[in-house]
Coordinates of N, CA, C and O and ligand atoms in Angstrom, one line a residue:
M475 N 36.1 92.4 56.0 CA 35.8 91.0 56.4 C 35.1 90.9 57.7 O 35.4 91.7 58.6
K476 N 34.3 90.0 57.7 CA 33.5 89.8 59.0 C 34.5 89.0 60.0 O 35.4 88.3 59.6
M477 N 34.2 89.2 61.2 CA 35.0 88.6 62.3 C 35.1 87.1 62.2 O 36.1 86.5 62.4
V478 N 33.9 86.5 61.8 CA 33.9 85.0 61.7 C 34.8 84.5 60.6 O 35.5 83.6 60.8
K479 N 34.9 85.3 59.5 CA 35.8 84.9 58.4 C 37.2 85.0 58.8 O 38.0 84.2 58.5
V480 N 37.6 86.1 59.5 CA 38.9 86.3 60.0 C 39.3 85.1 60.9 O 40.4 84.5 60.8
F481 N 38.4 84.8 61.8 CA 38.6 83.7 62.7 C 38.8 82.4 62.0 O 39.8 81.6 62.3
A482 N 38.0 82.1 61.0 CA 38.1 80.9 60.2 C 39.5 80.8 59.5 O 40.1 79.8 59.4
L483 N 39.9 82.0 59.0 CA 41.1 82.1 58.2 C 42.3 81.8 59.2 O 43.2 81.0 58.8
I484 N 42.2 82.3 60.4 CA 43.3 82.1 61.3 C 43.4 80.6 61.7 O 44.5 80.0 61.7
I485 N 42.2 80.0 61.9 CA 42.2 78.6 62.3 C 42.8 77.8 61.1 O 43.6 76.9 61.3
G486 N 42.4 78.2 59.9 CA 42.9 77.5 58.7 C 44.4 77.5 58.6 O 45.1 76.5 58.3
I487 N 44.9 78.7 58.8 CA 46.4 78.9 58.7 C 47.1 78.0 59.8 O 48.1 77.4 59.5
I488 N 46.6 78.0 61.0 CA 47.1 77.2 62.1 C 47.1 75.8 61.7 O 48.1 75.1 61.9
L489 N 46.0 75.3 61.2 CA 45.9 73.9 60.8 C 46.9 73.5 59.7 O 47.6 72.5 59.8
I490 N 47.1 74.4 58.7 CA 48.0 74.1 57.6 C 49.4 74.1 58.2 O 50.2 73.2 57.8
A491 N 49.7 75.0 59.1 CA 51.1 75.0 59.7 C 51.3 73.8 60.4 O 52.4 73.2 60.4
L492 N 50.3 73.3 61.2 CA 50.5 72.1 62.0 C 50.7 70.9 61.1 O 51.5 70.0 61.4
I493 N 49.9 70.8 60.0 CA 50.1 69.7 59.1 C 51.4 69.7 58.4 O 52.1 68.7 58.3
A494 N 51.9 70.9 58.0 CA 53.2 71.0 57.4 C 54.3 70.6 58.4 O 55.2 69.8 58.0
W495 N 54.1 71.0 59.6 CA 55.1 70.6 60.6 C 55.1 69.1 60.8 O 56.2 68.4 60.9
W496 N 53.9 68.5 60.9 CA 53.8 67.1 61.1 C 54.5 66.3 60.0 O 55.2 65.3 60.2
F497 N 54.3 66.7 58.8 CA 54.9 66.0 57.6 C 56.3 66.3 57.3 O 57.1 65.4 56.9
F498 N 56.6 67.6 57.4 CA 58.0 68.0 56.9 C 58.9 68.3 58.0 O 60.1 68.4 57.8
G499 N 58.4 68.6 59.2 CA 59.3 68.9 60.3 C 60.2 67.7 60.7 O 59.8 66.6 60.4
K500 N 61.3 68.0 61.3 CA 62.2 67.0 61.8 C 61.8 66.6 63.2 O 61.9 67.4 64.1
H501 N 61.3 65.4 63.3 CA 60.9 64.9 64.7 C 62.1 64.1 65.2 O 62.1 62.9 65.3
E502 N 63.2 64.8 65.5 CA 64.4 64.2 66.0 C 64.2 63.7 67.4 O 63.7 64.4 68.2
Q503 N 64.6 62.5 67.5 CA 64.5 61.9 68.9 C 66.0 61.6 69.2 O 66.7 61.1 68.4
A504 N 66.3 61.9 70.5 CA 67.7 61.7 70.9 C 68.0 60.2 70.7 O 67.3 59.3 71.1
A505 N 69.2 59.9 70.1 CA 69.7 58.6 70.0 C 70.1 58.1 71.4 O 70.6 58.9 72.2
Q506 N 69.9 56.9 71.7 CA 70.2 56.4 73.0 C 71.4 55.4 72.9 O 71.3 54.5 72.1
S507 N 72.3 55.6 73.7 CA 73.5 54.6 73.7 C 73.2 53.4 74.6 O 72.4 53.5 75.6
A508 N 73.8 52.3 74.2 CA 73.6 51.1 74.9 C 74.4 51.1 76.2 O 75.3 51.8 76.4
Q509 N 73.9 50.3 77.2 CA 74.6 50.1 78.4 C 75.7 49.1 78.1 O 75.4 48.0 77.7
V510 N 77.0 49.4 78.5 CA 78.1 48.5 78.2 C 78.5 47.8 79.5 O 78.7 48.5 80.5
K511 N 78.5 46.5 79.5 CA 79.1 45.8 80.6 C 80.2 45.0 80.0 O 80.4 44.9 78.8
D512 N 81.0 44.3 80.9 CA 82.2 43.7 80.4 C 81.9 42.5 79.4 O 82.7 42.3 78.6
N513 N 80.8 41.9 79.5 CA 80.5 40.8 78.6 C 79.7 41.2 77.4 O 79.3 40.4 76.6
G514 N 79.4 42.5 77.3 CA 78.6 42.9 76.1 C 77.8 44.2 76.4 O 78.0 44.8 77.4
Q515 N 77.0 44.5 75.5 CA 76.2 45.7 75.6 C 74.8 45.4 75.1 O 74.5 44.6 74.3
K516 N 73.8 46.2 75.7 CA 72.5 46.0 75.2 C 71.7 47.3 75.3 O 72.0 48.2 76.2
A517 N 70.8 47.5 74.3 CA 70.0 48.7 74.3 C 68.6 48.2 74.3 O 68.3 47.1 73.7
T518 N 67.7 48.9 74.9 CA 66.3 48.5 74.9 C 65.4 49.5 74.1 O 65.6 50.7 74.2
V519 N 64.6 48.9 73.2 CA 63.7 49.7 72.4 C 62.3 49.4 72.8 O 61.9 48.2 72.7
V520 N 61.5 50.3 73.3 CA 60.1 50.1 73.7 C 59.3 50.2 72.4 O 59.4 51.2 71.7
V521 N 58.5 49.2 72.2 CA 57.6 49.2 71.0 C 56.2 49.5 71.5 O 55.5 48.7 72.2
N522 N 55.7 50.7 71.2 CA 54.4 51.1 71.7 C 54.0 52.2 70.8 O 54.4 53.4 71.0
G523 N 53.2 51.9 69.7 CA 52.8 53.0 68.8 C 54.0 53.5 68.0 O 53.9 54.6 67.4
G524 N 55.1 52.8 68.0 CA 56.3 53.2 67.3 C 57.5 52.7 68.1 O 57.3 51.8 69.0
Y525 N 58.7 53.1 67.8 CA 59.9 52.7 68.5 C 60.4 53.8 69.3 O 60.6 54.9 68.8
S526 N 60.7 53.5 70.6 CA 61.2 54.5 71.5 C 62.4 54.0 72.3 O 62.2 53.0 73.1
P527 N 63.6 54.4 72.1 CA 64.0 55.4 71.1 C 64.0 54.8 69.7 O 64.2 53.6 69.7
S528 N 64.0 55.6 68.7 CA 64.0 55.0 67.4 C 65.4 54.8 66.9 O 65.7 54.1 65.9
T529 N 66.4 55.4 67.5 CA 67.8 55.2 67.2 C 68.6 54.8 68.4 O 68.5 55.5 69.5
V530 N 69.3 53.7 68.3 CA 70.1 53.3 69.4 C 71.6 53.2 68.9 O 71.8 52.9 67.8
V531 N 72.5 53.5 69.8 CA 73.9 53.5 69.4 C 74.6 52.4 70.2 O 74.5 52.3 71.4
L532 N 75.3 51.6 69.4 CA 76.1 50.5 70.0 C 77.6 50.8 69.8 O 78.0 51.5 68.8
K533 N 78.4 50.3 70.7 CA 79.9 50.6 70.6 C 80.5 49.5 69.7 O 80.2 48.3 69.9
K534 N 81.3 49.9 68.8 CA 82.0 49.0 67.9 C 82.9 48.0 68.7 O 83.5 48.5 69.7
G535 N 82.9 46.8 68.3 CA 83.8 45.8 68.9 C 83.3 45.1 70.2 O 83.9 44.2 70.7
V536 N 82.2 45.6 70.7 CA 81.6 44.9 71.9 C 80.4 44.2 71.5 O 79.5 44.7 70.8
P537 N 80.3 42.9 71.8 CA 79.1 42.1 71.4 C 77.8 42.8 71.8 O 77.7 43.2 73.0
G538 N 76.9 43.0 70.9 CA 75.8 43.8 71.1 C 74.4 43.2 70.8 O 74.3 42.3 70.0
Q539 N 73.4 43.7 71.5 CA 72.1 43.2 71.3 C 71.1 44.3 71.5 O 71.4 45.2 72.3
V540 N 70.0 44.2 70.8 CA 68.9 45.1 71.1 C 67.7 44.3 71.6 O 67.3 43.3 71.0
D541 N 67.2 44.8 72.7 CA 66.0 44.1 73.3 C 64.7 44.9 72.9 O 64.7 46.1 73.2
F542 N 63.8 44.3 72.2 CA 62.6 45.0 71.9 C 61.5 44.6 73.0 O 61.2 43.4 73.2
D543 N 61.1 45.6 73.7 CA 60.1 45.5 74.8 C 58.8 45.8 74.2 O 58.4 46.9 73.9
M544 N 58.0 44.7 74.0 CA 56.7 44.8 73.3 C 55.6 45.2 74.2 O 55.2 44.6 75.1
R545 N 55.0 46.4 73.9 CA 53.9 46.9 74.7 C 52.7 47.3 73.8 O 51.8 48.0 74.2
D546 N 52.9 46.9 72.5 CA 51.9 47.3 71.5 C 51.0 46.1 71.2 O 51.4 45.0 71.2
H547 N 49.7 46.4 70.9 CA 48.8 45.3 70.6 C 48.3 45.3 69.2 O 47.4 44.6 68.8
T548 N 48.8 46.2 68.3 CA 48.4 46.3 67.0 C 49.2 45.3 66.1 O 50.3 45.1 66.4
A549 N 48.5 44.8 65.1 CA 49.2 43.9 64.1 C 50.4 44.6 63.5 O 51.4 44.0 63.1
C550 N 50.2 45.9 63.3 CA 51.3 46.7 62.5 C 52.6 46.4 63.1 O 53.6 46.2 62.4
L551 N 52.8 46.5 64.4 CA 54.1 46.5 65.0 C 54.5 45.1 65.5 O 55.5 44.9 66.2
S552 N 53.7 44.1 65.1 CA 53.9 42.7 65.7 C 55.2 42.1 65.3 O 55.8 41.2 65.9
H553 N 55.8 42.5 64.1 CA 57.1 42.0 63.7 C 58.1 43.1 63.6 O 57.7 44.2 63.3
V554 N 59.3 42.8 63.8 CA 60.4 43.7 63.6 C 61.3 43.1 62.5 O 61.6 41.9 62.6
V555 N 61.7 43.9 61.5 CA 62.4 43.4 60.4 C 63.7 44.2 60.3 O 63.7 45.4 60.2
F556 N 64.8 43.4 60.3 CA 66.1 44.0 60.0 C 66.5 43.4 58.6 O 67.0 42.3 58.5
D557 N 66.2 44.2 57.6 CA 66.4 43.7 56.2 C 67.9 43.3 56.0 O 68.2 42.2 55.4
S558 N 68.8 44.2 56.4 CA 70.2 43.9 56.1 C 70.8 42.7 56.9 O 71.8 42.2 56.5
L559 N 70.1 42.3 58.0 CA 70.6 41.2 58.8 C 69.8 39.9 58.5 O 70.1 38.9 59.0
G560 N 68.8 40.0 57.6 CA 67.9 38.9 57.4 C 67.1 38.5 58.6 O 66.8 37.3 58.7
V561 N 66.8 39.4 59.4 CA 66.1 39.1 60.7 C 64.6 39.6 60.5 O 64.3 40.7 60.1
N562 N 63.7 38.7 60.9 CA 62.3 39.0 60.9 C 61.7 38.3 62.1 O 61.5 37.1 62.1
K563 N 61.5 39.1 63.2 CA 61.0 38.4 64.4 C 59.6 38.8 64.8 O 59.2 40.0 64.7
D564 N 58.9 37.8 65.3 CA 57.6 38.1 65.9 C 57.8 38.5 67.3 O 58.3 37.8 68.2
L565 N 57.3 39.7 67.6 CA 57.5 40.3 68.9 C 56.4 39.9 69.9 O 56.4 40.2 71.1
T566 N 55.3 39.2 69.4 CA 54.2 39.0 70.2 C 54.3 37.7 71.0 O 53.5 37.4 71.9
K567 N 55.3 36.9 70.7 CA 55.4 35.6 71.4 C 55.9 35.8 72.8 O 55.6 35.0 73.7
Q568 N 56.7 36.7 73.1 CA 57.3 37.0 74.4 C 57.4 38.5 74.6 O 57.3 39.2 73.6
K569 N 57.5 38.9 75.8 CA 57.6 40.3 76.1 C 58.8 41.0 75.6 O 58.7 42.1 74.9
I570 N 60.0 40.4 75.8 CA 61.2 40.9 75.3 C 61.8 40.0 74.2 O 61.9 38.8 74.4
T571 N 62.1 40.6 73.1 CA 62.7 39.9 72.0 C 64.1 40.5 71.7 O 64.2 41.7 71.5
T572 N 65.0 39.6 71.7 CA 66.4 40.0 71.6 C 66.9 39.8 70.1 O 66.7 38.8 69.5
V573 N 67.5 40.9 69.6 CA 68.1 40.8 68.3 C 69.6 41.0 68.4 O 70.0 42.1 69.0
K574 N 70.4 40.1 68.0 CA 71.9 40.2 68.1 C 72.4 41.1 67.0 O 71.9 40.9 65.8
I575 N 73.2 42.0 67.3 CA 73.7 43.0 66.3 C 75.2 42.8 66.1 O 76.0 42.8 67.1
P576 N 75.7 42.5 64.8 CA 77.1 42.4 64.6 C 77.8 43.8 64.8 O 77.4 44.8 64.3
T577 N 78.8 43.8 65.7 CA 79.5 45.1 66.0 C 80.9 45.1 65.6 O 81.7 45.9 66.0
D578 N 81.3 44.1 64.7 CA 82.7 44.1 64.3 C 83.2 45.3 63.4 O 84.3 45.6 63.4
K579 N 82.2 45.9 62.8 CA 82.6 47.2 62.1 C 81.5 48.2 62.2 O 80.3 47.9 62.5
A580 N 81.9 49.4 62.0 CA 80.9 50.5 62.2 C 79.9 50.5 61.1 O 80.2 50.1 60.0
G581 N 78.7 50.9 61.4 CA 77.7 50.9 60.3 C 76.3 51.2 60.9 O 76.2 51.5 62.1
E582 N 75.3 51.1 60.1 CA 74.0 51.3 60.5 C 73.1 50.2 60.1 O 73.2 49.7 59.0
F583 N 72.2 49.8 61.0 CA 71.2 48.7 60.6 C 69.9 49.3 60.8 O 69.5 49.6 61.9
N584 N 69.1 49.4 59.7 CA 67.8 50.0 59.8 C 66.8 48.8 60.2 O 67.0 47.7 59.7
F585 N 65.8 49.2 60.9 CA 64.8 48.2 61.2 C 63.4 48.9 61.0 O 63.3 50.1 61.0
A586 N 62.4 48.0 60.8 CA 61.1 48.5 60.5 C 60.1 47.5 60.9 O 60.4 46.4 61.2
C587 N 58.8 47.9 61.0 CA 57.7 47.0 61.3 C 57.5 46.1 60.0 O 58.1 46.5 59.0
G588 N 56.7 45.1 60.2 CA 56.5 44.2 59.0 C 56.0 44.9 57.8 O 56.2 44.4 56.7
M589 N 55.3 46.0 57.9 CA 54.7 46.7 56.8 C 55.6 47.8 56.3 O 55.2 48.6 55.5
D590 N 56.7 48.0 56.9 CA 57.6 49.1 56.6 C 57.0 50.5 56.8 O 57.2 51.4 56.1
M591 N 56.3 50.6 57.9 CA 55.6 51.9 58.2 C 56.4 52.6 59.3 O 56.5 53.8 59.3
F592 N 56.8 51.9 60.3 CA 57.6 52.5 61.4 C 59.1 52.1 61.2 O 59.4 51.0 60.9
H593 N 59.9 53.0 61.5 CA 61.4 52.8 61.2 C 62.2 53.2 62.4 O 61.9 54.1 63.2
G594 N 63.3 52.5 62.5 CA 64.3 52.9 63.5 C 65.7 52.4 63.0 O 65.7 51.8 62.0
K595 N 66.7 52.7 63.7 CA 68.0 52.2 63.3 C 68.9 52.0 64.5 O 68.8 52.6 65.5
V596 N 69.9 51.1 64.2 CA 70.9 50.8 65.2 C 72.2 51.3 64.6 O 72.5 50.9 63.5
V597 N 72.9 52.1 65.3 CA 74.1 52.7 64.8 C 75.3 52.0 65.6 O 75.3 52.0 66.8
V598 N 76.2 51.5 64.8 CA 77.4 50.9 65.5 C 78.6 51.9 65.2 O 78.9 52.2 64.0
K599 N 79.2 52.4 66.3 CA 80.3 53.3 66.0 C 81.3 53.3 67.2 O 81.0 52.7 68.2
Ligands
CU943 CU1 53.3 48.4 60.3

């Protein structure tokens, strides 16, 4: 084999590995716990090309809210939808959008952008 072919082969293998990692690898992001104060708790999710962090943890039994800090300008992330809570909010009207989360029992609330392309969740435990 010629040197160029070997080189092309190596590049090809690296690319395939990268693509496989991108699609099948676990891109785990650390879940972030809410700050608890005596009158409640809140977690902030920054919206910028996705949700960061994509998982937030709230404490059961403490009134909870998630603040979405909008820094994205694409139509894709302009709405946040909590299907199970019947919440669909426009994040572009104000910088911070608050979503109240029921914390009376443990559970998970998934949220997504309006097109269901970006996902995150709120865990109550
Ligand atoms: Cu979208």
